[in-house]
Structures are given as structure tokens and as C-alpha cells.
Amino acid sequence: ECSTLSFMEQLVQFSDSELALFWLAYRNSGYDRGHLVPAANHKGSQEAMDETFSLSNMSPQVGKGFNRAYWARVERFIRNLTQECEDVFVVTGPLFLPAPVSQAQQTSKTPQWVMNYPMIGRAPQLVAVPTHFFKVVLAEHKKGNEVEFSVAAFVIPNAEILPDVPLTSWLIPIEHLEAASGTLFFPATLTPQRRASLGQAEERFIKKIGRVENQTLLIEGTSATLEPKQKLSLDIRNSKIQELSHLCERMQCALSADKFNKQLKSDDVVVIEEA
């Protein structure tokens, strides 16, 4: 079963009228109410599917070319992993990443990085629009009595993305994502020894696909020394884990293309808006 953990774990209590303002912030904003936990993952229970439409599971996402297309294909890719793996665990969340200041704008007194993102709604009930979204995938594979795991971390910009851009374009070393998000992913499973092995696998695969190191890290130098504030643990039978590999080395990290794109034609997309 594919289970996705929402990154927004700490919920703030608002009155109904305040929640209505946050909900209405999306109206005519140009952004979709993007799901972190996909509704399609919970078709087995109407109650579980309804819960994915809560505001705590939503974040502003670019609609055309992202939420209704590329991001949906990423979600489908992960669901398909459940047909090949014993178990699939996913952590999904928003990111706010700085952009480098152009050399033309830099002086000895200006910073090298700048944080810039839009906000929607009406003050003071504003909703911040993430610059990126991430997914960390931990897949379990069984070989007889042995258990093997593969891991991959993706950071994808919240923007319209051409359909032929490969999923591997958004791979990032998991420790870089942890530094940027302030979260330690799966610490019970990713022990220091296994992290070293995973780091080698990440470097090996990134070189294999022709990426250079500075392309793998969008946020290098911004938070590398940050101590993770949260630990997303997972109780897995550590004693039985024989191997830890990179997901994209073990399996083909490719999005479904033509068939799924045809399903996502604008005429076929149903967008639910409030009256």
C-alpha cells in the first residue's frame, strides 16, 4: 500500500470564517489547491479520500503544466511502484528555496541569494506559494526472507514543466533536501552507514545520467549546517535489511508519457470551484 505522509503535521486552529478566507484565497488566484497526499491514493475509502481535500493537505500549485499534468504524472509513477514493490513509503511537502542573485546585480554588500515567492488571498489571511515541492520515496523489495530498500529524493519547481522533461532531472541528494527542509527522513532506516552507501549510489547515478554536481543542488550553501528540527521515523525491521540502493538505479524512474498526457487534455480536466 502506498502511504503518503503530509509535511504539514502541526495544524493551527482557525474559526470557520477564517478557514473560509483561506479557502477563498485560491479563487481567481491562478493557482490550484494542490494535494500533498493524492486523493487517488485513497479510492478504497470515501472517508479517507474526503480527508485529502482538507486545507491542511493543500498547497498552492501552478495548474497548467504542473498540478494537472507533470505533478499528477509523478503521483501516478509512485502509485505504480506499489505494483512492483512490497511497500512504498512517501514523504511529500512544500519548499521555499532562495534563488541566486545574478552577477550583474551583485556587489560586495549584496547577498548572493534572495528569497522571492508570491502570496495569494486577502491580508492578513494570506497563503504563501511554495517555490518547489519535494517527494522522498522509500521502496521495500523482498527477496525470499531478505528485505532490500531503495531511496530517492526529488525536488520539483512549482512551475509549468514541459511533458518530456525526465523525472531524473529533479533528483537531489537526500541530505541536501534535509538541510533545506530541516527534516531528517526515515532516521531509523537511514543509519549513518546506510547513508554513506546511499550517498555513493546517488553520486554514481547522477554522474551516469550526465548531471554535474552543481545542477543537483538548488540550495547549496544556504542551510548545509542546519540541524534537522523534525524526525520522520518509520519502524522498519532494520535487522533484516540487507541492502540500500538508489531507487532509480534499481528501477526505471520514468513517467508515463503519451497515454497519460492524453488523459490530461484540458477538455478532460475537471476543476471543482466553489459557487
mmCIF file of C-alpha atoms in Angstrom:
data_model
loop_
_atom_site.group_PDB
_atom_site.id
_atom_site.type_symbol
_atom_site.label_atom_id
_atom_site.label_comp_id
_atom_site.label_asym_id
_atom_site.label_seq_id
_atom_site.Cartn_x
_atom_site.Cartn_y
_atom_site.Cartn_z
ATOM 1 C CA GLU A 1 0.000 0.000 0.000
ATOM 2 C CA CYS A 2 1.307 3.428 -0.917
ATOM 3 C CA SER A 3 1.020 5.725 2.092
ATOM 4 C CA THR A 4 1.976 9.387 1.879
ATOM 5 C CA LEU A 5 2.750 11.464 4.949
ATOM 6 C CA SER A 6 1.808 15.135 4.837
ATOM 7 C CA PHE A 7 4.666 17.517 5.651
ATOM 8 C CA MET A 8 2.179 19.876 7.366
ATOM 9 C CA GLU A 9 1.945 17.973 10.635
ATOM 10 C CA GLN A 10 1.345 20.879 13.005
ATOM 11 C CA LEU A 11 -2.088 22.321 12.314
ATOM 12 C CA VAL A 12 -3.210 25.705 13.607
ATOM 13 C CA GLN A 13 -6.788 26.015 14.822
ATOM 14 C CA PHE A 14 -8.854 28.616 12.989
ATOM 15 C CA SER A 15 -12.501 29.595 13.179
ATOM 16 C CA ASP A 16 -14.848 28.607 10.348
ATOM 17 C CA SER A 17 -14.851 32.158 8.993
ATOM 18 C CA GLU A 18 -11.042 32.292 8.966
ATOM 19 C CA LEU A 19 -10.859 28.908 7.222
ATOM 20 C CA ALA A 20 -13.322 30.175 4.627
ATOM 21 C CA LEU A 21 -10.990 33.095 3.867
ATOM 22 C CA PHE A 22 -8.055 30.724 3.373
ATOM 23 C CA TRP A 23 -10.208 28.552 1.104
ATOM 24 C CA LEU A 24 -11.344 31.564 -0.916
ATOM 25 C CA ALA A 25 -7.730 32.749 -1.239
ATOM 26 C CA TYR A 26 -7.340 30.270 -4.073
ATOM 27 C CA ARG A 27 -10.291 31.653 -6.029
ATOM 28 C CA ASN A 28 -9.169 33.514 -9.161
ATOM 29 C CA SER A 29 -5.598 33.382 -7.862
ATOM 30 C CA GLY A 30 -4.213 31.453 -10.823
ATOM 31 C CA TYR A 31 -3.222 28.577 -8.546
ATOM 32 C CA ASP A 32 -4.834 25.196 -7.899
ATOM 33 C CA ARG A 33 -5.498 23.724 -4.488
ATOM 34 C CA GLY A 34 -2.771 21.151 -4.957
ATOM 35 C CA HIS A 35 -2.853 17.958 -2.912
ATOM 36 C CA LEU A 36 0.158 16.731 -0.955
ATOM 37 C CA VAL A 37 -1.452 13.363 -0.243
ATOM 38 C CA PRO A 38 -3.100 12.446 -3.582
ATOM 39 C CA ALA A 39 -6.829 11.761 -3.474
ATOM 40 C CA ALA A 40 -6.322 8.952 -5.984
ATOM 41 C CA ASN A 41 -4.247 7.062 -3.398
ATOM 42 C CA HIS A 42 -7.337 6.605 -1.228
ATOM 43 C CA LYS A 43 -10.024 5.343 -3.556
ATOM 44 C CA GLY A 44 -10.631 2.421 -1.229
ATOM 45 C CA SER A 45 -12.297 4.642 1.366
ATOM 46 C CA GLN A 46 -14.615 7.581 0.746
ATOM 47 C CA GLU A 47 -13.802 8.969 4.197
ATOM 48 C CA ALA A 48 -10.046 8.817 3.545
ATOM 49 C CA MET A 49 -10.477 10.438 0.135
ATOM 50 C CA ASP A 50 -12.613 13.225 1.631
ATOM 51 C CA GLU A 51 -9.881 13.937 4.181
ATOM 52 C CA THR A 52 -7.369 14.641 1.399
ATOM 53 C CA PHE A 53 -9.454 17.706 0.480
ATOM 54 C CA SER A 54 -8.790 19.419 3.823
ATOM 55 C CA LEU A 55 -6.819 22.665 3.694
ATOM 56 C CA SER A 56 -4.015 21.115 5.756
ATOM 57 C CA ASN A 57 -3.343 18.807 2.801
ATOM 58 C CA MET A 58 -3.396 21.568 0.192
ATOM 59 C CA SER A 59 -0.819 23.992 -1.086
ATOM 60 C CA PRO A 60 -0.946 26.495 -3.978
ATOM 61 C CA GLN A 61 0.271 24.810 -7.148
ATOM 62 C CA VAL A 62 0.574 26.062 -10.697
ATOM 63 C CA GLY A 63 -2.294 24.371 -12.539
ATOM 64 C CA LYS A 64 -1.386 24.200 -16.226
ATOM 65 C CA GLY A 65 1.663 22.083 -16.850
ATOM 66 C CA PHE A 66 2.134 21.155 -13.199
ATOM 67 C CA ASN A 67 -0.694 20.138 -10.852
ATOM 68 C CA ARG A 68 -2.916 18.940 -13.704
ATOM 69 C CA ALA A 69 -0.058 17.424 -15.686
ATOM 70 C CA TYR A 70 3.537 16.850 -14.565
ATOM 71 C CA TRP A 71 2.855 16.555 -10.807
ATOM 72 C CA ALA A 72 -0.077 14.234 -11.490
ATOM 73 C CA ARG A 73 2.233 12.014 -13.531
ATOM 74 C CA VAL A 74 4.742 11.927 -10.658
ATOM 75 C CA GLU A 75 1.951 10.796 -8.341
ATOM 76 C CA ARG A 76 0.971 8.130 -10.832
ATOM 77 C CA PHE A 77 4.591 6.951 -11.095
ATOM 78 C CA ILE A 78 4.708 6.434 -7.335
ATOM 79 C CA ARG A 79 1.369 4.605 -7.283
ATOM 80 C CA ASN A 80 2.688 2.283 -9.979
ATOM 81 C CA LEU A 81 5.648 1.441 -7.745
ATOM 82 C CA THR A 82 3.233 -0.299 -5.388
ATOM 83 C CA GLN A 83 2.603 -2.893 -8.095
ATOM 84 C CA GLU A 84 6.301 -3.806 -8.179
ATOM 85 C CA CYS A 85 7.367 -3.246 -4.566
ATOM 86 C CA GLU A 86 6.344 -4.859 -1.314
ATOM 87 C CA ASP A 87 5.712 -1.463 0.258
ATOM 88 C CA VAL A 88 6.232 2.163 -0.731
ATOM 89 C CA PHE A 89 6.575 4.993 1.786
ATOM 90 C CA VAL A 90 6.448 8.607 0.629
ATOM 91 C CA VAL A 91 7.017 11.959 2.312
ATOM 92 C CA THR A 92 5.656 14.948 0.382
ATOM 93 C CA GLY A 93 5.885 18.620 1.211
ATOM 94 C CA PRO A 94 6.378 22.219 0.041
ATOM 95 C CA LEU A 95 9.687 24.056 -0.055
ATOM 96 C CA PHE A 96 10.629 27.715 -0.124
ATOM 97 C CA LEU A 97 14.047 27.911 -1.764
ATOM 98 C CA PRO A 98 16.134 31.006 -2.498
ATOM 99 C CA ALA A 99 17.349 31.904 -5.957
ATOM 100 C CA PRO A 100 20.867 33.093 -6.727
ATOM 101 C CA VAL A 101 21.302 36.811 -7.380
ATOM 102 C CA SER A 102 22.576 37.443 -10.897
ATOM 103 C CA GLN A 103 26.200 38.529 -11.189
ATOM 104 C CA ALA A 104 25.069 41.797 -12.762
ATOM 105 C CA GLN A 105 23.153 42.656 -9.570
ATOM 106 C CA GLN A 106 25.797 41.531 -7.114
ATOM 107 C CA THR A 107 28.042 43.945 -5.268
ATOM 108 C CA SER A 108 30.337 43.471 -2.300
ATOM 109 C CA LYS A 109 27.428 44.369 0.001
ATOM 110 C CA THR A 110 24.589 42.434 -1.627
ATOM 111 C CA PRO A 111 23.708 38.861 -0.693
ATOM 112 C CA GLN A 112 24.289 36.066 -3.171
ATOM 113 C CA TRP A 113 20.849 34.580 -2.615
ATOM 114 C CA VAL A 114 17.350 36.052 -2.405
ATOM 115 C CA MET A 115 14.026 34.573 -1.289
ATOM 116 C CA ASN A 116 11.138 35.511 -3.542
ATOM 117 C CA TYR A 117 7.686 33.930 -3.690
ATOM 118 C CA PRO A 118 4.130 35.191 -4.275
ATOM 119 C CA MET A 119 1.254 35.144 -1.794
ATOM 120 C CA ILE A 120 -2.430 34.788 -2.529
ATOM 121 C CA GLY A 121 -5.553 35.842 -0.663
ATOM 122 C CA ARG A 122 -6.515 38.992 1.167
ATOM 123 C CA ALA A 123 -4.392 40.333 4.040
ATOM 124 C CA PRO A 124 -3.974 39.276 6.734
ATOM 125 C CA GLN A 125 -5.208 35.775 5.693
ATOM 126 C CA LEU A 126 -2.545 35.222 3.060
ATOM 127 C CA VAL A 127 -1.329 31.901 1.697
ATOM 128 C CA ALA A 128 2.315 31.581 0.649
ATOM 129 C CA VAL A 129 3.043 29.915 -2.699
ATOM 130 C CA PRO A 130 5.913 27.409 -2.442
ATOM 131 C CA THR A 131 8.750 27.712 -4.922
ATOM 132 C CA HIS A 132 9.181 23.918 -5.041
ATOM 133 C CA PHE A 133 7.687 20.643 -3.848
ATOM 134 C CA PHE A 134 9.554 17.528 -2.772
ATOM 135 C CA LYS A 135 8.920 13.816 -2.605
ATOM 136 C CA VAL A 136 11.105 11.323 -0.749
ATOM 137 C CA VAL A 137 10.399 7.732 -1.761
ATOM 138 C CA LEU A 138 11.426 4.681 0.268
ATOM 139 C CA ALA A 139 10.566 1.412 -1.505
ATOM 140 C CA GLU A 140 10.744 -2.031 0.060
ATOM 141 C CA HIS A 141 11.778 -5.042 -2.008
ATOM 142 C CA LYS A 142 11.725 -8.644 -0.793
ATOM 143 C CA LYS A 143 13.995 -11.466 -1.910
ATOM 144 C CA GLY A 144 12.866 -14.528 -0.023
ATOM 145 C CA ASN A 145 13.431 -13.734 3.651
ATOM 146 C CA GLU A 146 15.650 -10.766 2.872
ATOM 147 C CA VAL A 147 14.471 -7.163 2.718
ATOM 148 C CA GLU A 148 16.107 -4.578 0.471
ATOM 149 C CA PHE A 149 15.313 -0.880 0.298
ATOM 150 C CA SER A 150 15.785 1.775 -2.343
ATOM 151 C CA VAL A 151 15.514 5.528 -1.805
ATOM 152 C CA ALA A 152 15.189 8.623 -3.971
ATOM 153 C CA ALA A 153 14.535 12.300 -3.281
ATOM 154 C CA PHE A 154 13.006 14.672 -5.833
ATOM 155 C CA VAL A 155 12.698 18.468 -5.678
ATOM 156 C CA ILE A 156 10.418 19.834 -8.401
ATOM 157 C CA PRO A 157 9.787 23.543 -9.144
ATOM 158 C CA ASN A 158 6.247 24.831 -8.742
ATOM 159 C CA ALA A 159 6.005 25.886 -12.373
ATOM 160 C CA GLU A 160 4.782 24.743 -15.755
ATOM 161 C CA ILE A 161 7.053 21.884 -16.846
ATOM 162 C CA LEU A 162 7.311 20.524 -20.364
ATOM 163 C CA PRO A 163 5.957 16.960 -20.551
ATOM 164 C CA ASP A 164 9.155 15.472 -21.978
ATOM 165 C CA VAL A 165 11.383 16.600 -19.078
ATOM 166 C CA PRO A 166 12.602 13.376 -17.420
ATOM 167 C CA LEU A 167 11.813 12.743 -13.770
ATOM 168 C CA THR A 168 15.516 12.193 -13.088
ATOM 169 C CA SER A 169 16.075 15.895 -13.814
ATOM 170 C CA TRP A 170 14.755 16.611 -10.317
ATOM 171 C CA LEU A 171 16.828 14.117 -8.328
ATOM 172 C CA ILE A 172 18.679 15.603 -5.374
ATOM 173 C CA PRO A 173 20.845 14.036 -2.646
ATOM 174 C CA ILE A 174 18.596 13.336 0.319
ATOM 175 C CA GLU A 175 20.951 15.073 2.764
ATOM 176 C CA HIS A 176 20.728 18.282 0.724
ATOM 177 C CA LEU A 177 16.931 18.152 0.977
ATOM 178 C CA GLU A 178 17.163 17.510 4.718
ATOM 179 C CA ALA A 179 19.323 20.600 5.143
ATOM 180 C CA ALA A 180 16.856 22.753 3.197
ATOM 181 C CA SER A 181 13.715 21.402 4.870
ATOM 182 C CA GLY A 182 15.043 20.986 8.403
ATOM 183 C CA THR A 183 13.718 17.426 8.436
ATOM 184 C CA LEU A 184 15.531 14.143 8.946
ATOM 185 C CA PHE A 185 13.856 11.491 6.789
ATOM 186 C CA PHE A 186 13.484 7.901 7.980
ATOM 187 C CA PRO A 187 16.262 8.047 10.631
ATOM 188 C CA ALA A 188 15.503 4.539 11.911
ATOM 189 C CA THR A 189 16.222 3.119 8.472
ATOM 190 C CA LEU A 190 18.799 5.538 7.087
ATOM 191 C CA THR A 191 21.544 4.920 9.624
ATOM 192 C CA PRO A 192 24.923 6.657 9.130
ATOM 193 C CA GLN A 193 26.361 3.552 7.475
ATOM 194 C CA ARG A 194 23.443 3.224 5.073
ATOM 195 C CA ARG A 195 23.525 6.962 4.368
ATOM 196 C CA ALA A 196 27.132 6.638 3.271
ATOM 197 C CA SER A 197 26.153 3.810 0.934
ATOM 198 C CA LEU A 198 23.181 5.816 -0.383
ATOM 199 C CA GLY A 199 25.382 8.875 -0.925
ATOM 200 C CA GLN A 200 27.696 6.842 -3.129
ATOM 201 C CA ALA A 201 24.727 5.461 -5.074
ATOM 202 C CA GLU A 202 23.303 8.977 -5.532
ATOM 203 C CA GLU A 203 26.621 10.303 -6.830
ATOM 204 C CA ARG A 204 27.045 7.305 -9.111
ATOM 205 C CA PHE A 205 23.597 7.625 -10.666
ATOM 206 C CA ILE A 206 23.775 11.407 -11.092
ATOM 207 C CA LYS A 207 27.055 11.025 -12.979
ATOM 208 C CA LYS A 208 25.552 8.198 -15.029
ATOM 209 C CA ILE A 209 22.789 10.435 -16.378
ATOM 210 C CA GLY A 210 25.232 13.220 -17.191
ATOM 211 C CA ARG A 211 24.371 15.669 -14.437
ATOM 212 C CA VAL A 212 27.097 17.786 -12.852
ATOM 213 C CA GLU A 213 27.179 18.317 -9.107
ATOM 214 C CA ASN A 214 26.119 21.985 -9.117
ATOM 215 C CA GLN A 215 22.991 21.007 -11.036
ATOM 216 C CA THR A 216 21.912 18.570 -8.332
ATOM 217 C CA LEU A 217 21.720 21.125 -5.550
ATOM 218 C CA LEU A 218 19.428 24.098 -5.869
ATOM 219 C CA ILE A 219 20.176 25.396 -2.404
ATOM 220 C CA GLU A 220 23.866 24.657 -1.788
ATOM 221 C CA GLY A 221 25.335 26.837 0.917
ATOM 222 C CA THR A 222 22.026 28.152 2.255
ATOM 223 C CA SER A 223 21.389 25.692 5.060
ATOM 224 C CA ALA A 224 24.005 22.960 4.923
ATOM 225 C CA THR A 225 24.732 23.239 8.644
ATOM 226 C CA LEU A 226 21.081 23.290 9.688
ATOM 227 C CA GLU A 227 20.220 20.812 12.409
ATOM 228 C CA PRO A 228 17.030 18.976 11.372
ATOM 229 C CA LYS A 229 14.132 20.062 13.594
ATOM 230 C CA GLN A 230 11.858 17.157 12.784
ATOM 231 C CA LYS A 231 12.419 13.427 12.528
ATOM 232 C CA LEU A 232 10.052 11.450 10.338
ATOM 233 C CA SER A 233 10.632 7.961 11.710
ATOM 234 C CA LEU A 234 9.488 4.681 10.303
ATOM 235 C CA ASP A 235 9.622 1.453 12.296
ATOM 236 C CA ILE A 236 11.120 -0.966 9.801
ATOM 237 C CA ARG A 237 12.755 -4.282 10.575
ATOM 238 C CA ASN A 238 16.318 -2.989 10.477
ATOM 239 C CA SER A 239 17.860 -6.351 11.280
ATOM 240 C CA LYS A 240 16.512 -7.826 8.049
ATOM 241 C CA ILE A 241 17.647 -5.035 5.734
ATOM 242 C CA GLN A 242 20.429 -6.441 3.575
ATOM 243 C CA GLU A 243 20.958 -3.640 1.063
ATOM 244 C CA LEU A 244 20.153 0.040 0.492
ATOM 245 C CA SER A 245 20.276 1.314 -3.082
ATOM 246 C CA HIS A 246 19.121 4.280 -5.136
ATOM 247 C CA LEU A 247 15.572 3.862 -6.435
ATOM 248 C CA CYS A 248 16.473 4.991 -9.956
ATOM 249 C CA GLU A 249 19.351 2.523 -10.163
ATOM 250 C CA ARG A 250 17.104 -0.336 -9.203
ATOM 251 C CA MET A 251 14.008 0.662 -11.168
ATOM 252 C CA GLN A 252 13.256 2.876 -14.149
ATOM 253 C CA CYS A 253 12.391 6.354 -12.871
ATOM 254 C CA ALA A 254 10.334 7.337 -15.899
ATOM 255 C CA LEU A 255 6.947 8.998 -16.093
ATOM 256 C CA SER A 256 4.117 7.559 -18.128
ATOM 257 C CA ALA A 257 4.037 9.696 -21.245
ATOM 258 C CA ASP A 258 1.688 9.638 -24.225
ATOM 259 C CA LYS A 259 -1.205 7.690 -22.770
ATOM 260 C CA PHE A 260 -1.359 9.678 -19.558
ATOM 261 C CA ASN A 261 -0.851 13.020 -21.296
ATOM 262 C CA LYS A 262 -3.864 12.277 -23.468
ATOM 263 C CA GLN A 263 -5.872 11.733 -20.308
ATOM 264 C CA LEU A 264 -4.795 15.170 -19.099
ATOM 265 C CA LYS A 265 -6.046 17.215 -22.048
ATOM 266 C CA SER A 266 -7.625 20.446 -20.880
ATOM 267 C CA ASP A 267 -11.028 19.367 -22.163
ATOM 268 C CA ASP A 268 -10.857 16.310 -19.913
ATOM 269 C CA VAL A 269 -9.738 18.043 -16.724
ATOM 270 C CA VAL A 270 -12.451 18.634 -14.171
ATOM 271 C CA VAL A 271 -11.753 21.595 -11.902
ATOM 272 C CA ILE A 272 -14.021 21.915 -8.871
ATOM 273 C CA GLU A 273 -14.614 25.518 -7.815
ATOM 274 C CA GLU A 274 -16.822 26.965 -5.125
ATOM 275 C CA ALA A 275 -20.080 28.568 -6.185
#
